[in-house]
Amino acid sequence: MAAIVFSLIFLRLSDPWPVKVLRYSTFDSMQEISPREKESDQIVLVEIDENSLSKIGQWPWPRSSLSKLTDTILSQNPRSLGIDIIFPEPDRTSPDLIAAQNKNLPKGIKDALAALPSNDTQLAESIDNNPVVLGMAVGYGTQRKIPDSTSDSILMIGKDVRNAIPEYSQVLRNIPRLEQAAKAQGISNIAQDPDGLIRRIPFVYNINGTLVPAFETEILRISLNNTPTEIISNNSKIKQINAGGLTFNTDQSGSAWIYFSNKPNTQTVSAESVLSGNVSKSFFTNKIVLVGVTAVGIADYTPSPTGQNLSSLSLHAQALDSMLTNTLLSHTHLSTSIELIFFLIIGIVLIWVANSYAALELTVAFAILCWSIILVSWGGFSYQKLLIDPTLALILTLSLYLIAASAGFFHEQKQRRSDAKEAFLREREKETRIRKLQNELMHTIGKSSVQKLSSSIAHEMNQPMAAIFNYTNAARRILEKDDTDKDMLKSVLGKILTQADRGSDILKSIREGAETGKTSVKALDVNRIIKEEVELIKDVGDVETVQIILACDGDLPLALANEIQLHQVLLNLIRNAVQAITHSDTGKSLEGEIEIKTTCNSDGMIQVSISDSGPGLSDQEKETLFKPFYTSKEQGMGLGLAICRSILEALGGSLWVEENKKGGAVFHFTLPPS
Ligand code: ADP
């Protein structure tokens, strides 16, 4: 993002034509939205239009006719008369030139013609001693020097600024007699921008190192206070120009932007009306009068930024009116500095917001920046007549916003993808763990002998067989008594049948699992199964010294599991707890207590915790405990916990061990709710 900011600063400083076009079009739009409204009422245009040509004759007119026109205007004492026509060659319709060109004329006629004053002299005499300004053109003609008198009207205050002004090598001048007659002369051909529009007016020109005023500058000087035009500079760059007592802010080359009026009220009159005396006697008095050709086909027409097609005469009028009303626009050094400061502020704000805040704050910052740029630029134009280009700043804001927003979007997408991948990997890891555990079991069983396989079946069958053995002994003792208690015998025989059924169910479940790899599950009341299992354990014996406490949650939801498998899990865990307390392998018989607690945990799973007051587990034991064939008991097989974990994980639950804070171990297992 910082690279974009610096690229744009570089682009602005190098200012290629496409960047200028953008800027110029924006300034044009500003003028179109809000054209100049102030008008001076001091300018009168005398147009040599189609009507004048049809009445007086084709163009160019003999300068005697122009002399008459000039006389009529000057007789009303205007402030100044600017003639926007260049007279580079003598008038070939002058009587003396007609005499010279027509050798066959009778001598008497020739002499009479030669004795008449030339048309040029007539025009010069009309102009003599009057406030008349003539035009010249740069870039045309063969002359390289300007008339001596013109450079005297310019003073450079401060440093030499000639290098800041574009230099021309040629100038198209008027014939010497007219140059002598004119009070002032200025450059009247305003240069077009590469897109054909005229937007700016230079106050001074540089012709081979000599400064020459513009046509408008001289008209202002002659019309207002007749003091030399001052060029005020700062570090060899033009800052301001004083012409006719008015001060203008300009760009570094001494140009300012014409502020165009959409429908100027400048008074306009046809040259024909002036010549035929159809204007009032004070029409030109105290006015600034401009004379020029506007007839289509002869005059130059240029489109204005506000969309009008203006003759060169109207263009001069717009420029002069803009000067007189002090509404010239300027794109100065200050404008460029503000534009560059915009870039830095935009860069800093958007980079900071993008790095520290979310998408919403970024959008708010984007909107605030856009509005600030537009307001500053519009405020400069409306209140200070200062042109500040908002386009590059807006483009920069939009680009940085889009980059930051899409980077945020891609980052979020990436994060989501990585979260999804992580969840997938966790799930796969879990599956792999279950499969590994099952494989480990199968592998161990498969690798070990048939004896080991039968041992594992025997491990599961051990409990019902032991129960059947105990109940059968009890039945025999009842029968051996003289008064056989038939009810008790019936109850004991019932229990034998239940255990036989259970043994058969265990075998069925093992066979089902082996054949299909699946076990049937249904909604089970875990509390009920715990109570049944505890009762059975107590019946089978060896738990007299151990107190079993139940803490069952009455609102426990049903769990989704296989009943036989759940019995197997509970039996293994409770029997381990009993054995841990009683140390039955070592022959010691100690007292203790087991608490079996059921809850619904924060994940919504049904959790059973079996805590005992036994010796507890070392850290190493906690790690190896669940591996098949790990046992610390002489008669143990080390399969119980591995089978339990395998059963529970296959059902969607888990099994783990923790330390009992009161001493001993707590085995927790979870099952999914139905
Ligand atoms: P076995 O009971 O046949 O040894 P298990 O897989 O059920 O096989 O148990 C493995 C080992 O875990 C036991 O030998 C014992 O050392 C340890 N163990 C199991 N439960 C407990 C408990 N509640 N307290 C202490 N040690 C236990």
XYZ file of C-alpha atoms and ligand atoms in Angstrom:
701
model
C 0.000 0.000 0.000
C 2.837 2.392 0.836
C 4.350 1.605 -2.585
C 1.114 2.774 -4.255
C 1.186 6.044 -2.283
C 4.780 6.743 -3.338
C 4.079 5.756 -6.964
C 1.202 8.234 -7.034
C 3.350 10.991 -5.503
C 5.961 10.273 -8.192
C 3.273 10.278 -10.896
C 1.912 13.617 -9.670
C 5.357 15.210 -9.554
C 6.265 13.994 -13.052
C 2.766 15.110 -14.221
C 2.415 13.338 -17.618
C -0.341 14.423 -20.044
C -2.914 11.741 -18.947
C -2.652 13.030 -15.359
C -3.070 16.592 -16.633
C -6.116 15.586 -18.702
C -7.749 14.133 -15.597
C -7.003 17.285 -13.644
C -8.108 19.625 -16.427
C -11.368 17.714 -16.969
C -12.117 17.950 -13.250
C -11.498 21.701 -13.252
C -13.710 21.977 -16.373
C -16.488 20.109 -14.548
C -16.195 22.461 -11.572
C -16.684 25.437 -13.903
C -19.566 23.682 -15.618
C -21.275 23.036 -12.273
C -20.656 26.558 -11.015
C -19.771 29.001 -13.823
C -18.646 32.568 -13.174
C -21.540 34.840 -12.247
C -19.742 38.134 -11.556
C -19.494 40.422 -14.568
C -17.793 43.808 -14.907
C -20.038 45.619 -17.464
C -16.910 47.433 -18.674
C -16.298 45.511 -21.874
C -17.889 46.183 -25.259
C -17.248 43.942 -28.255
C -17.306 45.256 -31.824
C -17.746 42.247 -34.052
C -16.792 42.147 -37.726
C -19.520 39.608 -38.328
C -21.321 38.128 -41.350
C -23.658 41.143 -41.460
C -20.683 43.560 -41.553
C -19.052 41.597 -44.394
C -22.260 41.519 -46.412
C -22.732 45.285 -46.046
C -19.133 46.579 -46.237
C -17.555 43.867 -48.417
C -15.313 40.822 -48.181
C -12.534 40.423 -45.613
C -9.846 41.769 -45.328
C -11.289 45.212 -45.426
C -9.208 48.133 -46.643
C -7.559 49.619 -43.559
C -9.283 52.898 -44.446
C -12.550 51.226 -43.432
C -10.964 50.000 -40.204
C -9.688 53.548 -39.713
C -13.267 54.843 -39.942
C -14.412 52.229 -37.469
C -11.576 53.136 -35.089
C -12.309 56.845 -35.418
C -15.975 56.320 -34.550
C -15.131 54.286 -31.471
C -12.309 56.567 -30.285
C -14.458 59.663 -30.740
C -16.516 58.449 -27.746
C -13.442 58.310 -25.458
C -13.297 54.673 -24.443
C -10.837 53.653 -21.725
C -8.992 51.611 -24.292
C -9.465 50.009 -27.675
C -7.986 46.569 -28.260
C -7.815 45.508 -31.881
C -7.634 41.737 -32.119
C -6.342 41.820 -35.675
C -2.662 41.631 -36.692
C -1.401 43.794 -39.532
C 1.871 42.146 -40.589
C 1.933 43.369 -44.213
C 1.034 46.740 -45.803
C -2.534 47.021 -47.120
C -2.315 46.230 -50.819
C -5.556 48.140 -51.468
C -3.824 51.420 -50.484
C -4.040 53.991 -53.395
C -0.240 54.286 -53.677
C 0.148 50.495 -53.883
C -2.637 50.268 -56.497
C -0.770 52.897 -58.532
C 2.508 51.000 -58.132
C 0.962 47.634 -59.008
C -0.952 48.850 -62.066
C 1.802 50.079 -64.393
C -0.592 50.594 -67.300
C -2.635 53.293 -65.567
C -2.541 56.728 -67.116
C 0.124 58.841 -65.437
C -2.361 61.433 -64.174
C -4.372 58.797 -62.332
C -1.207 57.183 -60.991
C 0.049 60.503 -59.608
C -3.349 61.269 -58.090
C -3.463 57.864 -56.426
C 0.120 58.159 -55.160
C -0.676 61.550 -53.658
C -3.514 60.082 -51.563
C -2.625 58.920 -48.033
C -2.132 55.125 -47.772
C -4.761 53.061 -45.954
C -2.121 52.096 -43.381
C -1.346 55.755 -42.740
C -5.036 56.470 -42.320
C -5.344 53.690 -39.720
C -2.116 54.742 -38.002
C -3.325 58.330 -37.824
C -6.584 57.175 -36.262
C -4.636 55.215 -33.679
C -1.953 57.827 -33.002
C -2.021 59.226 -29.458
C -5.031 57.136 -28.533
C -5.286 54.305 -25.962
C -5.105 51.602 -28.610
C -3.610 48.147 -28.048
C -2.628 45.988 -31.016
C -2.081 42.242 -31.067
C 0.930 40.153 -32.069
C 1.283 36.387 -32.400
C 3.984 34.127 -30.990
C 5.132 31.011 -32.816
C 4.392 32.528 -36.226
C 6.146 34.937 -38.593
C 9.810 35.396 -39.325
C 10.837 38.021 -36.778
C 12.867 37.017 -33.727
C 12.774 40.377 -31.932
C 9.893 42.176 -30.299
C 9.223 45.928 -30.677
C 11.535 47.777 -28.220
C 8.745 49.709 -26.521
C 6.838 46.574 -25.402
C 9.485 45.207 -23.030
C 9.589 48.515 -21.108
C 6.124 47.858 -19.721
C 7.295 44.843 -17.622
C 9.268 44.892 -14.365
C 10.647 41.819 -12.597
C 10.452 42.261 -8.818
C 12.845 39.796 -7.164
C 14.773 37.241 -9.152
C 15.023 36.768 -12.908
C 12.032 34.581 -13.804
C 12.566 34.272 -17.548
C 13.546 30.597 -17.246
C 10.172 29.835 -15.650
C 8.305 31.048 -18.755
C 8.143 28.918 -21.937
C 10.341 30.479 -24.624
C 9.188 31.200 -28.186
C 11.582 31.992 -31.018
C 9.335 33.770 -33.516
C 6.867 36.596 -33.357
C 4.430 37.961 -35.940
C 4.501 41.753 -35.643
C 2.514 44.668 -37.102
C 3.927 46.930 -39.802
C 6.283 49.594 -38.329
C 3.924 52.550 -38.874
C 1.185 50.877 -36.857
C 3.674 49.740 -34.203
C 4.691 53.380 -33.814
C 1.085 54.494 -33.576
C -0.149 51.949 -31.039
C 0.090 52.848 -27.371
C 0.743 49.226 -26.515
C 1.060 45.793 -28.111
C 0.581 42.382 -26.574
C 0.511 38.754 -27.627
C -3.037 37.913 -28.617
C -2.880 34.280 -29.780
C -3.693 32.216 -26.700
C -2.248 28.690 -26.889
C -4.602 25.717 -26.776
C -4.083 22.714 -24.516
C -3.300 19.439 -26.374
C -7.021 18.570 -26.279
C -7.858 21.743 -28.261
C -9.392 23.710 -25.380
C -8.204 27.094 -24.148
C -8.255 27.229 -20.376
C -5.358 29.410 -19.254
C -4.161 32.888 -20.075
C -0.495 33.850 -19.701
C 0.198 37.393 -18.441
C 3.641 37.477 -20.035
C 5.494 35.660 -22.811
C 9.191 34.985 -23.322
C 10.473 35.621 -26.843
C 14.141 34.703 -27.167
C 14.797 35.818 -23.594
C 12.790 39.056 -23.732
C 9.561 39.358 -21.757
C 6.488 40.553 -23.665
C 3.073 41.270 -22.140
C -0.083 39.525 -23.241
C -2.810 41.446 -25.105
C -5.022 41.409 -21.971
C -2.178 42.558 -19.705
C -1.643 45.588 -21.902
C -5.356 46.397 -22.177
C -5.576 46.323 -18.357
C -2.505 48.538 -18.025
C -3.729 51.091 -20.573
C -7.298 51.052 -19.228
C -6.465 51.318 -15.546
C -3.341 53.068 -14.245
C -0.766 52.841 -17.041
C 2.033 51.701 -14.698
C 4.386 48.859 -15.679
C 3.242 45.316 -15.065
C 5.148 43.792 -12.106
C 6.181 40.143 -11.918
C 6.587 39.128 -8.278
C 8.683 36.000 -7.801
C 9.765 33.596 -5.135
C 12.885 31.453 -5.763
C 12.903 32.232 -9.509
C 9.297 31.097 -9.829
C 6.452 33.483 -10.517
C 4.054 33.912 -7.616
C 1.924 36.948 -8.454
C 1.501 39.523 -11.202
C 0.388 43.150 -10.733
C -1.222 44.538 -13.859
C -3.150 47.816 -14.021
C -2.985 48.027 -10.220
C -4.679 44.633 -9.773
C -2.866 41.659 -8.226
C -3.277 38.158 -9.649
C -2.110 34.812 -8.245
C -0.583 32.788 -11.045
C 1.137 29.475 -11.558
C 4.935 29.327 -11.710
C 4.978 30.323 -15.384
C 2.782 33.403 -14.925
C -0.505 31.956 -16.215
C -3.929 31.897 -14.581
C -7.122 29.998 -15.382
C -9.918 31.907 -17.072
C -13.118 31.523 -15.046
C -15.717 31.215 -17.792
C -19.164 32.684 -17.574
C -21.866 30.558 -19.186
C -23.964 33.342 -20.670
C -21.865 36.517 -20.524
C -23.789 39.789 -20.658
C -20.939 41.577 -22.440
C -22.382 44.222 -24.749
C -21.811 43.316 -28.375
C -22.318 45.383 -31.470
C -21.786 44.701 -35.174
C -19.008 46.747 -36.870
C -21.538 47.566 -39.573
C -23.826 49.264 -37.001
C -20.911 51.331 -35.726
C -19.923 52.372 -39.253
C -23.489 53.269 -40.171
C -23.845 55.329 -36.955
C -26.441 53.063 -35.389
C -24.965 53.163 -31.873
C -25.635 55.775 -29.211
C -23.168 58.612 -28.737
C -21.812 57.390 -25.424
C -21.934 53.665 -26.158
C -18.142 53.305 -25.949
C -17.445 56.067 -23.421
C -15.263 54.829 -20.565
C -15.519 51.259 -21.800
C -12.874 48.772 -22.743
C -13.621 48.136 -26.407
C -12.414 45.078 -28.286
C -12.614 44.872 -32.052
C -12.220 41.572 -33.876
C -13.487 39.283 -36.608
C -16.234 36.842 -35.658
C -17.602 35.975 -39.128
C -17.724 32.193 -39.489
C -15.171 30.895 -41.957
C -12.715 33.685 -41.197
C -12.596 33.797 -37.400
C -11.148 31.051 -35.187
C -13.608 29.368 -32.871
C -12.472 27.325 -29.875
C -14.584 25.211 -27.502
C -14.575 26.510 -23.927
C -14.414 24.248 -20.833
C -18.044 25.153 -20.129
C -19.109 23.747 -23.495
C -19.478 26.939 -25.584
C -17.864 27.611 -28.951
C -16.058 30.920 -28.478
C -14.543 33.261 -31.051
C -11.101 34.559 -30.218
C -12.768 37.948 -29.483
C -15.143 36.380 -26.927
C -12.233 34.498 -25.383
C -10.333 37.751 -24.827
C -13.523 39.254 -23.386
C -13.979 36.318 -20.966
C -10.323 36.541 -19.890
C -10.506 40.314 -19.361
C -13.819 40.132 -17.533
C -12.406 37.419 -15.282
C -9.445 39.714 -14.541
C -11.576 42.807 -13.923
C -13.913 40.954 -11.558
C -10.906 39.387 -9.803
C -12.280 35.897 -10.429
C -9.334 34.361 -12.290
C -8.688 30.865 -10.985
C -5.227 29.691 -10.057
C -3.521 26.334 -9.750
C -0.483 27.414 -7.787
C 2.402 25.883 -5.874
C 0.034 25.770 -2.854
C -2.448 23.618 -4.849
C 0.262 21.078 -5.669
C 1.400 21.000 -2.027
C -2.178 20.384 -0.825
C -2.587 17.576 -3.388
C 0.623 15.895 -2.191
C -0.397 16.312 1.473
C -3.704 14.597 0.571
C -1.736 11.563 -0.652
C 0.248 11.307 2.574
C -2.819 11.725 4.817
C -4.801 9.156 2.791
C -1.890 6.695 2.880
C -1.287 7.061 6.635
C -4.992 6.946 7.614
C -5.988 3.993 5.412
C -2.891 1.892 6.189
C -3.386 2.521 9.911
C -7.139 1.776 9.869
C -6.648 -1.333 7.696
C -4.053 -2.691 10.134
C -5.857 -1.812 13.365
C -9.583 -2.065 12.656
C -12.203 -4.147 10.863
C -13.964 -3.710 7.506
C -16.669 -1.372 8.875
C -14.159 1.161 10.249
C -12.247 0.928 6.955
C -15.397 1.807 5.007
C -16.157 4.729 7.350
C -12.574 6.037 6.950
C -12.892 5.660 3.167
C -16.139 7.672 3.112
C -14.747 10.400 5.417
C -11.592 10.731 3.287
C -13.567 10.953 0.032
C -15.864 13.639 1.410
C -12.972 15.594 2.933
C -11.107 15.599 -0.390
C -14.199 16.748 -2.284
C -15.019 19.446 0.310
C -11.465 20.843 0.468
C -11.236 20.926 -3.312
C -14.687 22.508 -3.758
C -14.064 24.961 -0.906
C -10.779 26.069 -2.505
C -12.548 26.644 -5.833
C -15.627 28.421 -4.437
C -14.081 30.603 -1.745
C -10.437 31.088 -2.695
C -10.538 30.631 -6.491
C -7.788 28.089 -5.850
C -7.903 24.958 -8.006
C -7.032 21.791 -6.061
C -7.166 18.523 -7.989
C -9.204 15.883 -6.124
C -9.029 13.120 -8.784
C -5.694 11.478 -8.023
C -6.426 11.660 -4.296
C -9.826 10.005 -4.854
C -8.256 7.342 -7.097
C -5.640 6.679 -4.408
C -8.303 6.446 -1.684
C -10.386 4.044 -3.755
C -7.382 1.883 -4.708
C -6.102 1.640 -1.135
C -9.613 0.914 0.142
C -10.148 -1.868 -2.417
C -6.743 -3.404 -1.707
C -7.245 -3.275 2.074
C -10.824 -4.580 1.838
C -9.922 -7.463 -0.494
C -6.820 -8.309 1.590
C -9.093 -8.490 4.652
C -11.571 -10.631 2.732
C -8.865 -13.040 1.531
C -7.357 -13.222 5.015
C -10.765 -14.121 6.455
C -11.306 -16.746 3.738
C -7.856 -18.186 4.423
C -8.562 -18.270 8.156
C -11.883 -20.068 7.539
C -10.210 -22.571 5.243
C -7.471 -23.221 7.778
C -10.060 -23.613 10.601
C -12.013 -26.076 8.461
C -8.818 -27.949 7.633
C -7.850 -28.070 11.305
C -11.288 -29.418 12.281
C -11.030 -32.009 9.497
C -7.567 -33.047 10.657
C -8.752 -33.298 14.283
C -11.653 -35.503 13.196
C -9.333 -37.651 11.092
C -6.854 -37.908 13.950
C -9.644 -39.067 16.233
C -10.756 -41.688 13.723
C -7.172 -42.818 13.260
C -6.766 -43.134 17.012
C -9.864 -45.337 17.318
C -8.769 -47.424 14.373
C -5.264 -47.682 15.808
C -6.611 -48.786 19.164
C -8.859 -51.364 17.538
C -6.021 -52.505 15.274
C -3.708 -52.721 18.253
C -6.245 -54.928 19.991
C -6.918 -57.047 16.920
C -3.245 -57.196 16.040
C -2.278 -58.208 19.555
C -5.072 -60.700 19.717
C -4.320 -61.922 16.203
C -0.628 -62.251 16.869
C -1.044 -63.902 20.196
C -2.153 -67.406 20.493
C -5.686 -68.799 20.495
C -5.110 -69.000 24.181
C -4.856 -65.194 24.359
C -7.991 -64.733 22.275
C -9.838 -67.115 24.515
C -8.386 -65.210 27.458
C -9.982 -62.027 26.219
C -13.333 -63.801 25.826
C -12.794 -65.344 29.225
C -12.137 -61.825 30.592
C -15.590 -60.737 29.522
C -17.243 -64.034 30.523
C -15.468 -64.151 33.862
C -18.008 -62.013 35.677
C -21.228 -63.872 34.693
C -19.496 -67.225 35.266
C -18.304 -66.111 38.724
C -21.794 -64.873 39.505
C -23.373 -68.181 38.349
C -20.841 -70.067 40.486
C -21.657 -67.988 43.563
C -25.442 -68.190 43.056
C -25.284 -71.993 42.478
C -23.336 -72.432 45.747
C -25.933 -70.329 47.482
C -28.740 -72.535 46.011
C -26.982 -75.698 47.161
C -26.677 -74.276 50.685
C -30.434 -73.486 50.704
C -31.274 -77.032 49.574
C -28.959 -78.540 52.236
C -30.980 -76.840 54.960
C -33.846 -78.910 56.487
C -36.522 -76.347 55.938
C -35.834 -75.366 52.374
C -36.866 -71.741 51.800
C -38.510 -72.229 48.429
C -38.950 -68.478 47.714
C -35.310 -67.747 48.351
C -34.304 -70.720 46.204
C -36.550 -69.411 43.414
C -34.944 -65.960 43.623
C -31.398 -67.418 43.531
C -32.270 -69.651 40.566
C -33.727 -66.564 38.807
C -30.415 -64.747 39.305
C -28.521 -67.755 37.898
C -30.709 -67.606 34.801
C -30.135 -63.836 34.464
C -26.346 -64.327 34.590
C -26.540 -67.186 32.084
C -28.556 -64.862 29.798
C -25.980 -62.141 30.275
C -23.113 -64.534 29.400
C -24.988 -65.538 26.280
C -25.587 -61.826 25.433
C -21.879 -61.061 25.839
C -20.933 -63.890 23.499
C -23.644 -62.752 21.057
C -22.343 -59.185 21.162
C -18.729 -60.318 20.596
C -19.835 -62.504 17.660
C -21.992 -59.708 16.206
C -19.086 -57.270 16.449
C -16.719 -59.767 14.860
C -19.116 -60.548 11.999
C -20.459 -57.088 11.099
C -17.944 -54.733 12.708
C -20.987 -52.869 14.147
C -22.899 -52.930 17.379
C -26.571 -52.120 17.819
C -27.270 -49.050 19.962
C -30.422 -47.713 21.607
C -31.477 -45.018 24.096
C -30.483 -46.164 27.583
C -31.057 -44.929 31.115
C -27.461 -44.860 32.374
C -28.558 -44.381 36.012
C -30.614 -47.613 35.861
C -27.730 -49.624 34.367
C -25.332 -48.319 37.042
C -27.726 -49.388 39.811
C -28.100 -52.890 38.290
C -24.347 -53.266 37.921
C -23.665 -52.164 41.516
C -26.279 -54.648 42.784
C -24.656 -57.429 40.787
C -21.179 -56.610 42.045
C -22.421 -56.605 45.593
C -24.137 -60.001 45.032
C -21.008 -61.574 43.600
C -19.088 -60.594 46.762
C -15.609 -59.334 47.721
C -16.902 -55.795 48.236
C -17.889 -55.944 51.885
C -15.154 -53.533 52.953
C -15.939 -51.059 50.182
C -18.787 -48.618 50.374
C -20.344 -47.715 47.016
C -22.048 -44.319 46.928
C -24.299 -43.304 44.027
C -24.726 -39.641 43.075
C -27.049 -39.898 40.082
C -28.441 -36.862 38.286
C -32.208 -37.368 38.240
C -32.629 -35.255 35.059
C -30.004 -37.169 33.106
C -31.012 -37.582 29.455
C -30.969 -41.047 27.889
C -27.669 -42.113 26.341
C -27.152 -43.767 22.969
C -25.222 -47.001 23.629
C -25.248 -50.781 23.599
C -26.561 -52.116 26.910
C -24.214 -55.114 27.203
C -21.205 -52.982 26.336
C -22.221 -50.345 28.899
C -22.487 -53.072 31.547
C -19.031 -54.319 30.518
C -17.525 -50.804 30.833
C -19.126 -50.178 34.240
C -18.157 -53.606 35.503
C -14.519 -53.169 34.466
C -14.213 -49.700 35.989
C -16.000 -50.533 39.257
C -14.095 -53.822 39.662
C -10.770 -52.004 39.038
C -11.728 -49.421 41.675
C -12.657 -52.154 44.167
C -9.395 -53.985 43.473
C -7.379 -50.776 43.796
C -8.874 -50.201 47.273
C -8.724 -53.757 48.546
C -5.334 -54.610 46.968
C -6.809 -58.021 46.445
C -3.740 -59.199 44.496
C -1.514 -58.619 47.516
C -3.925 -60.315 49.846
C -4.452 -57.150 51.888
C -7.973 -56.085 52.428
C -8.516 -52.464 53.109
C -11.570 -50.364 53.548
C -12.552 -47.542 51.288
C -15.261 -45.939 49.237
C -16.251 -45.581 45.629
C -18.440 -42.759 44.364
C -20.293 -43.108 41.069
C -21.582 -39.804 39.794
C -23.620 -39.007 36.669
C -23.989 -35.549 35.098
C -24.729 -33.887 31.811
C -21.515 -31.942 31.022
C -21.070 -28.557 29.332
C -20.718 -30.235 25.888
C -24.146 -31.840 26.347
C -22.573 -35.306 26.799
C -23.592 -37.747 29.516
C -20.643 -38.074 31.890
C -20.063 -40.890 34.407
C -17.265 -40.399 36.971
C -16.089 -43.315 39.131
C -13.796 -42.126 41.915
C -12.080 -44.366 44.417
C -10.024 -43.915 47.576
C -7.340 -46.322 46.355
C -3.595 -45.632 45.919
C -4.104 -43.533 42.732
C -1.846 -43.610 39.674
C 1.678 -42.471 38.856
C 2.216 -40.212 35.778
C 3.800 -43.125 33.922
C 0.836 -45.391 34.730
C -1.587 -42.751 33.439
C 0.130 -42.951 30.037
C 0.347 -46.739 29.683
C -2.871 -47.672 31.463
C -5.025 -47.831 28.350
C -2.613 -49.933 26.309
C -3.612 -53.574 25.856
C -1.911 -56.042 28.182
C -0.709 -53.429 30.627
C -1.455 -54.746 34.093
C -0.026 -54.432 37.589
C -1.941 -57.430 38.849
C -0.658 -60.977 39.042
C -3.911 -62.413 37.765
C -4.716 -59.449 35.538
C -4.872 -59.542 31.771
C -4.517 -55.785 31.108
C -7.352 -55.750 28.561
C -10.202 -54.146 30.543
C -9.365 -50.457 30.052
C -8.285 -50.911 26.400
C -11.605 -52.650 25.640
C -13.549 -49.953 27.540
C -11.871 -47.085 25.655
C -12.372 -48.840 22.326
C -16.090 -49.429 23.095
C -16.678 -45.838 24.290
C -14.853 -44.097 21.428
C -16.708 -46.256 18.895
C -19.959 -45.081 20.522
C -18.860 -41.421 20.144
C -17.719 -40.949 23.745
C -14.341 -40.983 25.500
C -12.559 -42.367 28.561
C -9.860 -40.696 30.630
C -8.399 -40.734 34.097
C -7.626 -37.969 36.592
C -6.353 -37.761 40.112
C -8.990 -37.836 42.842
C -8.460 -34.733 44.977
C -9.368 -36.738 48.079
C -6.715 -39.352 47.102
C -7.088 -42.181 44.602
C -8.162 -42.089 40.953
C -11.228 -40.866 39.050
C -12.161 -42.540 35.765
C -14.492 -40.427 33.649
C -16.322 -41.593 30.595
C -18.817 -39.869 28.308
C -21.600 -41.057 26.031
C -23.630 -39.102 23.484
C -27.237 -38.323 24.386
C -29.906 -40.108 22.337
P -6.392 -55.517 34.590
O -7.466 -55.071 35.536
O -6.646 -56.855 34.037
O -5.013 -55.309 35.107
P -7.103 -53.202 33.197
O -6.889 -52.751 31.789
O -8.516 -53.116 33.652
O -6.526 -54.593 33.311
O -6.246 -52.329 34.153
C -4.895 -52.053 33.817
C -4.161 -51.565 35.025
O -4.589 -50.257 35.361
C -4.384 -52.331 36.270
O -3.537 -53.453 36.346
C -4.022 -51.323 37.348
O -2.629 -51.282 37.572
C -4.440 -50.028 36.752
N -5.727 -49.558 37.280
C -6.929 -49.709 36.727
N -7.889 -49.087 37.467
C -7.256 -48.539 38.542
C -7.692 -47.775 39.697
N -8.977 -47.474 39.914
N -6.737 -47.390 40.607
C -5.430 -47.680 40.398
N -4.975 -48.383 39.319
C -5.869 -48.810 38.398
